[in-house]
Short mmCIF file of C-alpha atoms and ligand atoms in Angstrom, two decimals:
data_model
loop_
_atom_site.label_atom_id
_atom_site.label_comp_id
_atom_site.label_asym_id
_atom_site.label_seq_id
_atom_site.Cartn_x
_atom_site.Cartn_y
_atom_site.Cartn_z
CA MET W 1 0.68 32.32 1.48
CA ASN W 2 -1.39 29.26 0.98
CA ILE W 3 -1.47 26.28 3.17
CA ALA W 4 0.26 24.32 1.22
CA GLN W 5 2.89 26.50 0.42
CA GLN W 6 3.00 27.22 3.99
CA ALA W 7 3.16 23.91 5.39
CA ALA W 8 6.38 23.19 2.40
CA SER W 9 8.10 26.33 3.29
CA GLN W 10 8.35 25.23 7.12
CA ALA W 11 9.27 21.56 6.28
CA ALA W 12 12.03 23.06 4.32
CA SER W 13 12.82 24.77 7.53
CA ALA W 14 12.82 21.89 9.78
CA PHE W 15 14.55 19.57 7.19
CA GLU W 16 17.78 21.63 7.97
CA THR W 17 18.52 20.03 10.86
CA TRP W 18 16.30 16.94 11.24
CA GLN W 19 18.67 15.56 8.18
CA ASP W 20 21.63 15.62 10.72
CA SER W 21 19.93 14.49 13.73
CA SER W 22 21.16 10.93 14.97
CA GLY W 23 19.60 7.64 14.99
CA ALA W 24 18.77 8.07 18.95
CA GLN W 25 17.01 11.45 18.09
CA ARG W 26 15.16 10.10 15.65
CA ALA W 27 14.11 7.03 17.71
CA MET W 28 13.08 9.16 20.24
CA LEU W 29 10.71 10.85 18.35
CA LEU W 30 9.11 8.05 16.66
CA ARG W 31 8.58 6.11 20.26
CA ALA W 32 7.22 9.46 21.27
CA LEU W 33 4.62 9.25 18.82
CA ALA W 34 3.41 5.42 19.05
CA ALA W 35 2.84 5.88 22.82
CA ALA W 36 1.03 9.05 22.05
CA LEU W 37 -0.99 7.13 19.64
CA GLU W 38 -1.80 4.41 22.21
CA ALA W 39 -2.44 7.03 25.11
CA GLN W 40 -5.28 8.75 22.72
CA ARG W 41 -6.44 5.49 22.05
CA GLU W 42 -10.01 6.02 23.51
CA THR W 43 -10.58 9.11 21.98
CA LEU W 44 -9.03 8.31 18.04
CA VAL W 45 -10.78 4.86 17.50
CA PRO W 46 -14.42 6.02 18.07
CA LEU W 47 -13.33 9.51 15.72
CA ALA W 48 -12.40 6.95 13.17
CA ASP W 49 -15.12 4.36 13.89
CA ASP W 50 -17.64 7.47 13.24
CA GLU W 51 -15.93 8.39 10.03
CA THR W 52 -14.82 5.27 8.13
CA HIS W 53 -17.16 2.33 9.90
CA LEU W 54 -14.33 -0.11 9.96
CA GLY W 55 -15.59 -1.03 13.37
CA PRO W 56 -13.25 -0.75 16.64
CA ALA W 57 -11.75 -4.25 16.51
CA ARG W 58 -10.37 -3.52 12.90
CA LEU W 59 -9.52 0.10 14.19
CA ASN W 60 -8.10 -1.23 17.92
CA GLY W 61 -5.60 -3.39 15.52
CA GLU W 62 -4.69 -0.81 12.78
CA LEU W 63 -3.87 1.54 16.01
CA ASP W 64 -1.34 -1.19 17.26
CA ARG W 65 0.17 -2.10 14.18
CA THR W 66 0.64 2.02 13.32
CA ALA W 67 2.12 2.18 16.67
CA PHE W 68 4.33 -1.00 16.08
CA GLN W 69 5.64 0.67 12.49
CA LEU W 70 6.26 3.57 14.33
CA ARG W 71 8.46 1.75 16.89
CA ARG W 72 10.47 -0.58 14.22
CA PHE W 73 11.32 2.40 12.66
CA ALA W 74 12.86 3.96 15.84
CA ASP W 75 15.05 0.37 16.18
CA ILE W 76 16.24 0.72 12.52
CA ALA W 77 17.16 4.44 13.15
CA GLU W 78 18.72 3.46 16.54
CA ARG W 79 20.54 0.69 14.69
CA GLY W 80 21.90 3.15 12.22
CA ILE W 81 20.63 1.50 9.06
CA PRO W 82 20.13 4.79 7.63
CA PHE W 83 23.58 5.97 8.01
CA GLN W 84 25.31 2.71 6.77
CA ALA W 85 27.95 3.00 4.02
CA VAL W 86 30.34 1.14 1.66
CA ASP W 87 33.64 1.92 1.60
CA ASP W 88 35.60 1.39 -1.08
CA PRO W 89 39.29 2.07 -0.05
CA ALA W 90 42.03 3.56 -2.95
CA VAL W 91 43.45 0.87 -5.46
CA ALA W 92 46.54 2.47 -6.96
CA GLY W 93 47.29 1.91 -10.58
CA PRO W 94 46.05 3.22 -13.84
CA PRO W 95 42.11 2.38 -14.45
CA PRO W 96 39.87 0.58 -14.72
CA THR W 97 41.46 -1.74 -11.76
CA GLY W 98 43.14 1.63 -9.99
CA HIS W 99 40.48 4.10 -8.48
CA PRO W 100 39.90 6.33 -5.73
CA ALA W 101 38.78 6.02 -2.52
CA LEU W 102 35.11 6.09 -2.49
CA ARG W 103 32.50 5.84 0.05
CA ARG W 104 28.97 5.48 -0.84
CA VAL W 105 26.50 7.27 1.91
CA ARG W 106 22.94 7.99 1.70
CA VAL W 107 21.01 11.16 2.08
CA PRO W 108 17.89 11.78 2.93
CA LEU W 109 15.68 13.34 0.08
CA GLY W 110 13.88 16.62 1.56
CA PRO W 111 9.99 17.12 2.93
CA VAL W 112 8.10 14.04 1.49
CA ALA W 113 4.34 14.95 0.98
CA MET W 114 2.45 11.99 1.83
CA PHE W 115 -0.73 10.99 1.10
CA SER W 116 -3.03 9.06 3.44
CA ALA W 117 -5.22 6.48 2.36
CA SER W 118 -9.45 6.28 3.17
CA ASN W 119 -9.18 2.55 4.08
CA PHE W 120 -6.10 2.65 6.35
CA PRO W 121 -7.32 5.62 8.87
CA PHE W 122 -3.69 5.21 11.07
CA ALA W 123 -1.85 2.58 9.26
CA PHE W 124 -1.60 4.63 5.96
CA SER W 125 -2.65 8.17 7.21
CA VAL W 126 -0.79 10.70 9.02
CA LEU W 127 1.20 8.31 11.51
CA GLY W 128 1.57 5.74 9.31
CA GLY W 129 4.30 3.67 7.68
CA ASP W 130 5.19 6.39 5.20
CA THR W 131 5.34 8.97 7.95
CA ALA W 132 7.67 6.69 10.23
CA SER W 133 9.78 5.26 7.28
CA ALA W 134 10.65 9.01 6.19
CA LEU W 135 10.79 10.70 9.63
CA ALA W 136 13.76 7.78 10.26
CA ALA W 137 15.30 8.38 7.22
CA GLY W 138 15.50 12.04 8.28
CA CYS W 139 12.90 13.46 6.30
CA SER W 140 10.36 15.88 6.83
CA VAL W 141 7.30 15.36 5.99
CA VAL W 142 3.78 17.19 4.78
CA VAL W 143 0.43 15.10 5.24
CA LYS W 144 -2.08 15.13 2.83
CA GLY W 145 -4.93 14.41 4.66
CA HIS W 146 -8.04 12.02 3.62
CA PRO W 147 -11.09 14.21 3.22
CA GLY W 148 -12.97 11.09 4.18
CA HIS W 149 -11.71 11.18 7.98
CA PRO W 150 -10.87 14.98 8.56
CA GLN W 151 -11.46 14.91 12.61
CA LEU W 152 -9.57 11.73 12.97
CA THR W 153 -6.64 13.27 10.96
CA LEU W 154 -6.33 16.70 12.64
CA ARG W 155 -6.73 14.94 16.43
CA THR W 156 -3.65 12.79 15.02
CA PHE W 157 -2.17 15.94 13.85
CA GLU W 158 -2.46 18.05 17.02
CA LEU W 159 -0.86 15.24 18.88
CA ILE W 160 1.94 15.25 17.05
CA GLN W 161 2.72 18.73 17.48
CA GLN W 162 2.43 18.46 21.37
CA VAL W 163 5.61 15.63 20.65
CA LEU W 164 6.83 17.63 18.56
CA ALA W 165 6.90 21.04 21.62
CA GLN W 166 7.58 18.50 23.91
CA GLN W 167 10.94 17.82 22.62
CA GLY W 168 12.06 21.04 21.08
CA LEU W 169 11.67 20.56 17.77
CA PRO W 170 10.19 22.59 14.97
CA ALA W 171 6.28 22.35 14.62
CA GLY W 172 6.74 22.22 10.61
CA LEU W 173 8.92 18.82 10.72
CA ILE W 174 5.44 16.74 10.80
CA GLY W 175 2.95 19.21 8.72
CA LEU W 176 -0.62 18.83 7.44
CA VAL W 177 -2.79 20.19 4.60
CA GLN W 178 -6.46 18.85 4.62
CA GLY W 179 -8.92 19.82 1.71
CA GLY W 180 -9.63 18.35 -1.84
CA VAL W 181 -8.03 17.72 -5.02
CA ASP W 182 -6.44 21.14 -5.63
CA GLU W 183 -5.03 21.37 -2.25
CA GLY W 184 -3.24 17.72 -2.67
CA LEU W 185 -2.10 19.32 -6.71
CA ALA W 186 -0.78 22.16 -4.87
CA LEU W 187 0.98 20.61 -2.75
CA ILE W 188 2.65 18.29 -5.22
CA ARG W 189 3.99 21.67 -6.88
CA GLU W 190 5.68 22.53 -4.07
CA PRO W 191 8.98 23.24 -5.28
CA ALA W 192 10.05 22.18 -1.79
CA ILE W 193 8.95 19.14 -1.64
CA ALA W 194 11.44 16.49 -2.85
CA ALA W 195 9.27 13.36 -3.13
CA CYS W 196 5.52 11.99 -2.64
CA ALA W 197 4.36 8.89 -1.34
CA PHE W 198 0.94 7.92 -2.49
CA THR W 199 -1.55 5.46 -1.13
CA GLY W 200 -4.83 5.52 -3.08
CA SER W 201 -6.34 4.36 -6.40
CA THR W 202 -4.59 3.46 -9.80
CA ARG W 203 -6.57 6.67 -10.90
CA GLY W 204 -5.54 9.40 -8.45
CA GLY W 205 -2.28 7.88 -8.57
CA ALA W 206 -2.13 8.29 -11.89
CA ALA W 207 -2.86 12.08 -11.94
CA LEU W 208 -0.58 12.86 -8.60
CA GLN W 209 2.41 11.05 -10.82
CA ALA W 210 1.94 12.82 -13.83
CA GLU W 211 1.99 16.07 -11.77
CA ALA W 212 5.03 15.55 -10.12
CA ARG W 213 6.66 14.41 -13.42
CA ALA W 214 5.32 18.21 -14.97
CA ARG W 215 7.24 20.11 -11.89
CA PRO W 216 9.69 21.97 -13.38
CA ARG W 217 12.10 19.89 -11.42
CA PRO W 218 10.59 16.62 -11.30
CA ILE W 219 10.56 14.34 -7.79
CA PRO W 220 9.98 10.45 -7.58
CA PHE W 221 6.44 9.69 -6.83
CA TYR W 222 6.31 6.49 -4.97
CA GLY W 223 2.69 5.32 -5.60
CA GLU W 224 0.89 2.28 -3.67
CA LEU W 225 -1.84 1.79 -6.17
CA GLY W 226 -5.46 -0.45 -6.49
CA SER W 227 -4.83 -4.20 -7.38
CA ILE W 228 -6.97 -7.20 -7.97
CA ASN W 229 -4.58 -10.18 -6.31
CA PRO W 230 -5.12 -13.00 -8.17
CA ILE W 231 -5.94 -16.66 -6.39
CA VAL W 232 -4.42 -19.43 -8.88
CA ALA W 233 -6.17 -22.35 -7.39
CA LEU W 234 -5.16 -26.39 -8.34
CA PRO W 235 -8.12 -28.98 -7.57
CA PRO W 236 -6.37 -31.02 -5.11
CA ALA W 237 -6.31 -27.63 -3.01
CA LEU W 238 -9.74 -26.85 -2.68
CA ASN W 239 -12.49 -27.44 0.65
CA ASP W 240 -14.99 -26.41 1.92
CA THR W 241 -12.71 -24.52 4.86
CA LEU W 242 -10.69 -23.48 2.24
CA ALA W 243 -14.09 -21.67 0.26
CA GLN W 244 -14.96 -20.37 4.01
CA THR W 245 -11.55 -19.04 4.48
CA LEU W 246 -11.99 -16.97 0.72
CA ALA W 247 -15.50 -15.81 1.39
CA GLY W 248 -13.66 -13.92 4.69
CA SER W 249 -11.29 -12.25 2.42
CA ILE W 250 -13.22 -11.33 0.04
CA THR W 251 -15.78 -9.69 2.29
CA MET W 252 -12.96 -8.57 4.80
CA GLY W 253 -13.38 -4.63 5.80
CA CYS W 254 -16.24 -4.55 3.39
CA GLY W 255 -13.75 -5.71 0.45
CA GLN W 256 -11.54 -2.45 1.08
CA PHE W 257 -8.24 -3.66 0.97
CA CYS W 258 -5.72 -3.15 -1.30
CA THR W 259 -4.80 -7.13 -1.11
CA SER W 260 -8.53 -7.76 -1.22
CA PRO W 261 -8.83 -11.39 -3.74
CA GLY W 262 -10.61 -9.85 -7.06
CA VAL W 263 -10.01 -12.92 -9.10
CA LEU W 264 -10.18 -16.73 -8.91
CA VAL W 265 -8.75 -18.61 -11.47
CA LEU W 266 -9.76 -22.00 -11.48
CA LEU W 267 -8.58 -25.02 -13.20
CA ASP W 268 -10.81 -27.02 -14.77
CA GLY W 269 -10.51 -30.64 -16.58
CA GLY W 270 -10.76 -34.23 -15.16
CA ASP W 271 -11.95 -35.04 -11.55
CA GLY W 272 -11.08 -30.63 -10.97
CA THR W 273 -14.41 -29.62 -12.87
CA ALA W 274 -16.34 -31.02 -10.66
CA ILE W 275 -14.23 -30.03 -7.50
CA ASN W 276 -14.23 -26.76 -9.17
CA ASP W 277 -17.98 -26.52 -9.28
CA GLY W 278 -18.37 -27.74 -5.96
CA PHE W 279 -16.37 -24.50 -4.03
CA ILE W 280 -17.57 -22.35 -6.37
CA ALA W 281 -21.34 -23.55 -4.85
CA THR W 282 -19.75 -23.33 -1.42
CA LEU W 283 -18.09 -20.24 -2.14
CA THR W 284 -21.12 -18.49 -3.11
CA THR W 285 -23.57 -19.71 0.02
CA ALA W 286 -20.41 -18.30 2.40
CA LEU W 287 -20.51 -14.90 0.66
CA ARG W 288 -24.02 -14.53 0.73
CA ALA W 289 -24.02 -15.44 4.69
CA ALA W 290 -21.65 -12.76 4.43
CA GLN W 291 -22.72 -9.03 5.97
CA PRO W 292 -20.50 -6.29 5.11
CA HIS W 293 -20.56 -3.43 6.93
CA ALA W 294 -21.20 -0.08 5.40
CA MET W 295 -18.27 1.03 2.63
CA LEU W 296 -16.13 3.95 3.98
CA THR W 297 -17.47 7.19 2.29
CA ALA W 298 -20.79 7.42 -0.22
CA GLY W 299 -18.48 7.97 -3.69
CA MET W 300 -17.01 4.63 -2.99
CA ARG W 301 -20.55 2.94 -2.54
CA SER W 302 -21.65 4.21 -5.92
CA ALA W 303 -18.42 3.15 -7.36
CA PHE W 304 -19.24 -0.27 -6.17
CA ASP W 305 -22.52 -0.67 -8.07
CA ALA W 306 -20.62 1.13 -11.07
CA GLY W 307 -17.94 -1.32 -10.99
CA THR W 308 -20.02 -4.56 -11.11
CA ALA W 309 -22.20 -3.21 -13.28
CA ALA W 310 -19.46 -2.88 -15.97
CA TRP W 311 -18.80 -6.54 -15.50
CA HIS W 312 -21.96 -7.77 -16.11
CA ALA W 313 -22.15 -5.04 -19.02
CA ALA W 314 -19.21 -6.91 -20.57
CA GLY W 315 -20.82 -9.44 -20.67
CA ALA W 316 -19.95 -11.12 -17.53
CA GLN W 317 -22.15 -13.87 -15.66
CA ALA W 318 -23.20 -13.61 -12.04
CA LEU W 319 -23.07 -16.43 -10.35
CA LEU W 320 -24.25 -13.50 -6.53
CA HIS W 321 -25.92 -10.59 -7.01
CA GLU W 322 -27.98 -9.34 -4.65
CA PRO W 323 -29.23 -5.20 -4.29
CA GLY W 324 -27.39 -3.44 -0.84
CA VAL W 325 -28.89 -1.26 1.56
CA GLY W 326 -27.86 2.14 2.02
CA LEU W 327 -24.12 2.52 2.57
CA ALA W 328 -23.35 -1.32 3.09
CA PRO W 329 -22.74 -3.53 -0.43
CA ARG W 330 -23.98 -7.06 -0.74
CA PRO W 331 -21.31 -9.43 -1.74
CA VAL W 332 -20.77 -10.20 -5.70
CA LEU W 333 -19.22 -12.90 -7.68
CA THR W 334 -19.20 -12.67 -11.17
CA GLN W 335 -17.85 -15.57 -13.70
CA VAL W 336 -15.90 -14.60 -16.71
CA THR W 337 -14.61 -16.52 -19.68
CA VAL W 338 -10.80 -16.60 -20.41
CA ALA W 339 -11.30 -15.04 -23.45
CA GLN W 340 -13.18 -12.15 -22.12
CA PHE W 341 -11.26 -11.21 -19.28
CA VAL W 342 -7.81 -11.30 -21.46
CA ALA W 343 -9.53 -9.15 -24.27
CA ASP W 344 -11.36 -6.59 -22.64
CA GLU W 345 -8.88 -4.38 -20.14
CA ALA W 346 -12.11 -2.99 -18.10
CA LEU W 347 -12.61 -6.70 -16.81
CA ARG W 348 -9.61 -6.20 -15.40
CA HIS W 349 -9.81 -2.98 -12.67
CA GLU W 350 -10.11 -3.32 -9.92
CA VAL W 351 -13.51 -2.96 -8.13
CA PHE W 352 -12.95 -1.75 -4.30
CA GLY W 353 -14.97 -3.61 -2.45
CA PRO W 354 -16.80 -7.18 -1.28
CA ALA W 355 -16.73 -8.59 -5.59
CA ALA W 356 -14.75 -11.31 -6.89
CA LEU W 357 -14.46 -12.61 -10.71
CA VAL W 358 -14.39 -16.20 -11.07
CA LEU W 359 -12.58 -17.62 -14.10
CA ARG W 360 -12.42 -21.45 -15.26
CA CYS W 361 -9.16 -22.21 -17.15
CA ALA W 362 -9.13 -25.10 -19.34
CA SER W 363 -5.26 -25.83 -19.29
CA LEU W 364 -2.40 -23.72 -17.91
CA GLU W 365 -1.19 -21.92 -20.61
CA GLU W 366 -5.03 -20.15 -19.97
CA VAL W 367 -4.14 -19.39 -16.50
CA GLU W 368 -0.57 -18.57 -17.65
CA GLN W 369 -2.40 -15.50 -20.31
CA VAL W 370 -4.87 -14.54 -17.46
CA LEU W 371 -1.76 -13.72 -15.06
CA ALA W 372 -0.34 -11.92 -18.24
CA ALA W 373 -2.74 -9.97 -18.55
CA ILE W 374 -3.61 -8.62 -15.51
CA ALA W 375 0.03 -7.14 -15.93
CA GLY W 376 0.61 -5.82 -12.48
CA SER W 377 -0.36 -6.83 -8.69
CA LEU W 378 0.36 -6.69 -5.29
CA THR W 379 -0.20 -10.25 -4.66
CA VAL W 380 -0.47 -13.30 -6.66
CA THR W 381 -1.48 -16.70 -4.69
CA LEU W 382 -1.14 -20.38 -5.67
CA TRP W 383 -2.95 -23.04 -3.84
CA GLY W 384 -1.57 -26.62 -4.25
CA ALA W 385 1.75 -25.57 -5.87
CA GLY W 386 3.72 -27.03 -3.32
CA ASP W 387 5.40 -30.14 -4.97
CA ASP W 388 8.88 -29.22 -7.36
CA THR W 389 7.08 -29.83 -10.65
CA PRO W 390 7.52 -28.36 -13.77
CA ALA W 391 3.93 -27.08 -13.93
CA ASN W 392 4.30 -25.24 -10.91
CA ARG W 393 8.02 -23.67 -11.47
CA ARG W 394 5.64 -22.25 -14.91
CA LEU W 395 3.03 -21.10 -12.54
CA LEU W 396 5.45 -19.26 -10.13
CA ARG W 397 7.45 -18.02 -13.29
CA ALA W 398 4.03 -16.51 -14.32
CA ALA W 399 3.15 -15.36 -10.83
CA ARG W 400 6.17 -13.57 -9.96
CA ALA W 401 6.39 -11.67 -13.21
CA ILE W 402 3.65 -9.59 -12.40
CA ALA W 403 3.63 -9.49 -8.34
CA GLY W 404 5.14 -7.99 -5.71
CA ARG W 405 4.35 -10.98 -3.17
CA VAL W 406 3.64 -14.26 -4.20
CA LEU W 407 2.00 -16.70 -1.37
CA PHE W 408 1.75 -20.61 -1.34
CA GLY W 409 -1.21 -20.73 0.75
CA GLY W 410 -3.52 -18.67 3.17
CA VAL W 411 -5.21 -15.45 1.31
CA PRO W 412 -3.17 -12.33 0.52
CA THR W 413 -5.63 -10.01 3.22
CA GLY W 414 -3.45 -9.37 5.81
CA VAL W 415 0.27 -7.68 5.33
CA ALA W 416 3.32 -8.66 7.84
CA VAL W 417 5.28 -5.45 8.89
CA SER W 418 9.03 -7.34 8.93
CA ALA W 419 12.45 -7.37 7.17
CA GLY W 420 10.95 -9.69 4.23
CA GLN W 421 7.96 -7.96 3.39
CA GLN W 422 7.51 -6.26 -0.03
CA HIS W 423 4.66 -4.38 -0.85
CA GLY W 424 4.71 -3.14 -4.61
CA GLY W 425 4.31 -4.48 -7.43
CA PRO W 426 4.14 -3.87 -10.93
CA TRP W 427 2.07 -1.55 -12.69
CA PRO W 428 -1.10 -0.61 -11.86
CA SER W 429 -0.35 -1.82 -8.43
CA SER W 430 2.11 0.70 -7.83
CA THR W 431 4.46 3.16 -9.82
CA GLU W 432 7.83 2.21 -8.42
CA PRO W 433 7.74 -1.90 -8.77
CA PHE W 434 11.26 -1.97 -6.56
CA SER W 435 10.11 -0.14 -3.52
CA THR W 436 7.88 -0.97 -0.74
CA SER W 437 5.76 0.83 1.83
CA VAL W 438 5.37 -1.59 3.91
CA GLY W 439 8.36 -3.71 6.25
CA ASP W 440 12.13 -2.54 6.53
CA ALA W 441 12.89 -1.67 3.24
CA ALA W 442 10.11 1.03 2.97
CA LEU W 443 13.46 2.95 4.77
CA ASP W 444 15.01 3.04 0.99
CA ARG W 445 12.61 5.30 -0.70
CA PHE W 446 13.67 8.43 1.26
CA LEU W 447 17.50 7.83 0.78
CA ARG W 448 19.98 8.73 -2.40
CA PRO W 449 23.13 7.27 -2.39
CA VAL W 450 26.18 9.57 -2.72
CA ALA W 451 29.86 8.76 -3.70
CA LEU W 452 32.39 10.35 -1.57
CA GLN W 453 35.40 10.49 -3.36
CA ASP W 454 39.11 11.41 -1.60
CA ALA W 455 36.73 12.45 1.06
CA PRO W 456 38.35 13.90 4.13
CA ALA W 457 37.61 12.24 7.66
CA TRP W 458 35.21 15.11 9.07
CA ALA W 459 33.17 14.49 6.06
P1 NAP G 501 -8.07 8.06 -3.86
O1 NAP G 501 -9.40 8.26 -4.04
O2 NAP G 501 -7.07 7.69 -4.81
O3 NAP G 501 -7.31 8.83 -2.65
C1 NAP G 501 -6.16 9.05 -2.06
C2 NAP G 501 -5.43 10.82 -2.16
O4 NAP G 501 -5.59 10.74 -3.61
C3 NAP G 501 -6.62 11.63 -1.45
O5 NAP G 501 -5.86 12.43 -0.52
C4 NAP G 501 -7.11 12.11 -2.62
O6 NAP G 501 -7.65 13.68 -2.78
C5 NAP G 501 -6.19 12.11 -3.58
N1 NAP G 501 -6.20 12.21 -4.82
C6 NAP G 501 -7.28 11.25 -5.59
N2 NAP G 501 -7.03 11.98 -6.94
C7 NAP G 501 -6.42 12.55 -7.06
C8 NAP G 501 -6.24 13.53 -8.25
N3 NAP G 501 -6.99 13.29 -9.66
N4 NAP G 501 -5.64 14.76 -8.17
C9 NAP G 501 -5.17 15.25 -6.84
N5 NAP G 501 -5.70 14.04 -5.90
C10 NAP G 501 -6.10 12.71 -5.91
O7 NAP G 501 -8.27 6.36 -2.86
P2 NAP G 501 -8.54 6.21 -1.49
O8 NAP G 501 -10.21 6.55 -1.49
O9 NAP G 501 -8.39 6.38 -0.13
O10 NAP G 501 -8.52 4.38 -1.33
C11 NAP G 501 -9.40 3.39 -2.11
C12 NAP G 501 -8.07 3.15 -3.59
O11 NAP G 501 -6.52 2.85 -2.19
C13 NAP G 501 -8.39 1.40 -3.35
O12 NAP G 501 -8.21 1.44 -5.43
C14 NAP G 501 -6.96 0.73 -2.61
O13 NAP G 501 -6.83 -0.56 -3.54
C15 NAP G 501 -6.00 1.69 -3.08
N6 NAP G 501 -4.80 1.25 -1.78
C16 NAP G 501 -3.96 1.24 -2.37
C17 NAP G 501 -2.81 0.63 -0.89
C18 NAP G 501 -1.57 0.44 -1.64
O14 NAP G 501 -0.45 -0.06 -0.39
N7 NAP G 501 -1.13 -0.77 -2.66
C19 NAP G 501 -3.21 0.61 0.26
C20 NAP G 501 -4.76 1.21 0.95
C21 NAP G 501 -5.24 1.48 -0.44
P3 NAP G 501 -9.02 14.14 -2.06
O15 NAP G 501 -10.05 12.34 -1.76
O16 NAP G 501 -8.92 15.12 -1.04
O17 NAP G 501 -9.53 14.50 -3.81
#
């Protein structure tokens, strides 16, 4: 039996009992996992820093967020949310008005294969939001560890095993498969796996989604993928502070965020053209002064150079392009025309790292064309669209047609974990745009509705 078979089979056995666990039991496990993570902070954060270069400040914050997510799903389970049902009492008489008694409940899907991301070694990895929401839903989990942080993955897994043993729960409730592409593919092919939650690149997600569909019994594939997160800026909103804030967002974490702003769309014309010129100049200066740290892996570093080189090969004009040193790149700012951007799909691919494209539009119609060409994004940000005007309503329509989250201020990096959150948009930003991987509704991905008809009380 290979490692994927073994983990899937143990997850299937663990699911037999975990699917019937109470909300209180699920909450107890999730809270103990949060506490164990916090108790091991001094070991885990330096390990994560060694393997990812993300720095202690960011990693401590991410660990806090991960513990918060675990506790939030503990509360959700304890409040009985996974067990809520719709009661529809019988109505006498012939159909369509008359009908039998129906009770619509939700049942956990089964063992979930969870693919960790490289850029969130805590929050989208072994004990991240997918694991927390799947456990709260009553599913078991098999984690596919990311090869970018193998030791952290192993240490976190050991900590999980201690908690499971302390609570008398089966070790297979949370399993682990380490390795590369082959191990991941083997896991998703396992017949016992009932769903897959993936956070990573659009290319990797597409390959695994195809695999999930090609199985004799296809399974749901929740892929959270890459995104270019346009910011549409109307001239009155622009000032130097905003340029500094944007530079900080583009370079934050060395640009290695799925919500990193990759496209700045400016509306030219009248005084706006001069305001936009000034904004780009301040943004360029702020980016030049930034000192991005090393990227997560050598592969990502070379993909960053290849991605920005592809922009320039496609005819885009470099505004800022300096050579990086080793694993640390320099920020890149590049201008491209609306016609080029709309015509050339290569210009709309995510370049993972501290880089952004600038587009200058002559009209609202051009802004709409740009957004329509992007087609799918985790976020769209609208700066200066606060007033209720026909033009702003058009902008909002264009933005919400392609995005999971529309911001009317600030920058898209930073995703609140809360009830109203939506993290996932149309392809290529995610595979299932009606679901979210962040926030309370992440639970819904792992519960399947079942209608119980004329059921006895015990059911
Ligand atoms: P990645 O390279 O796609 O890796 C993610 C996982 O997928 C890894 O376990 C990887 O395994 C596996 N994988 C990749 N290609 C595969 C293939 N062809 N067949 C089978 N398995 C495959 O992504 P990453 O480097 O972790 O993260 C960077 C990307 O994630 C960026 O595009 C970023 O925008 C996106 N991201 C999205 C979100 C979101 O919420 N939407 C959040 C964070 C990151 P191996 O490494 O073993 O090959």
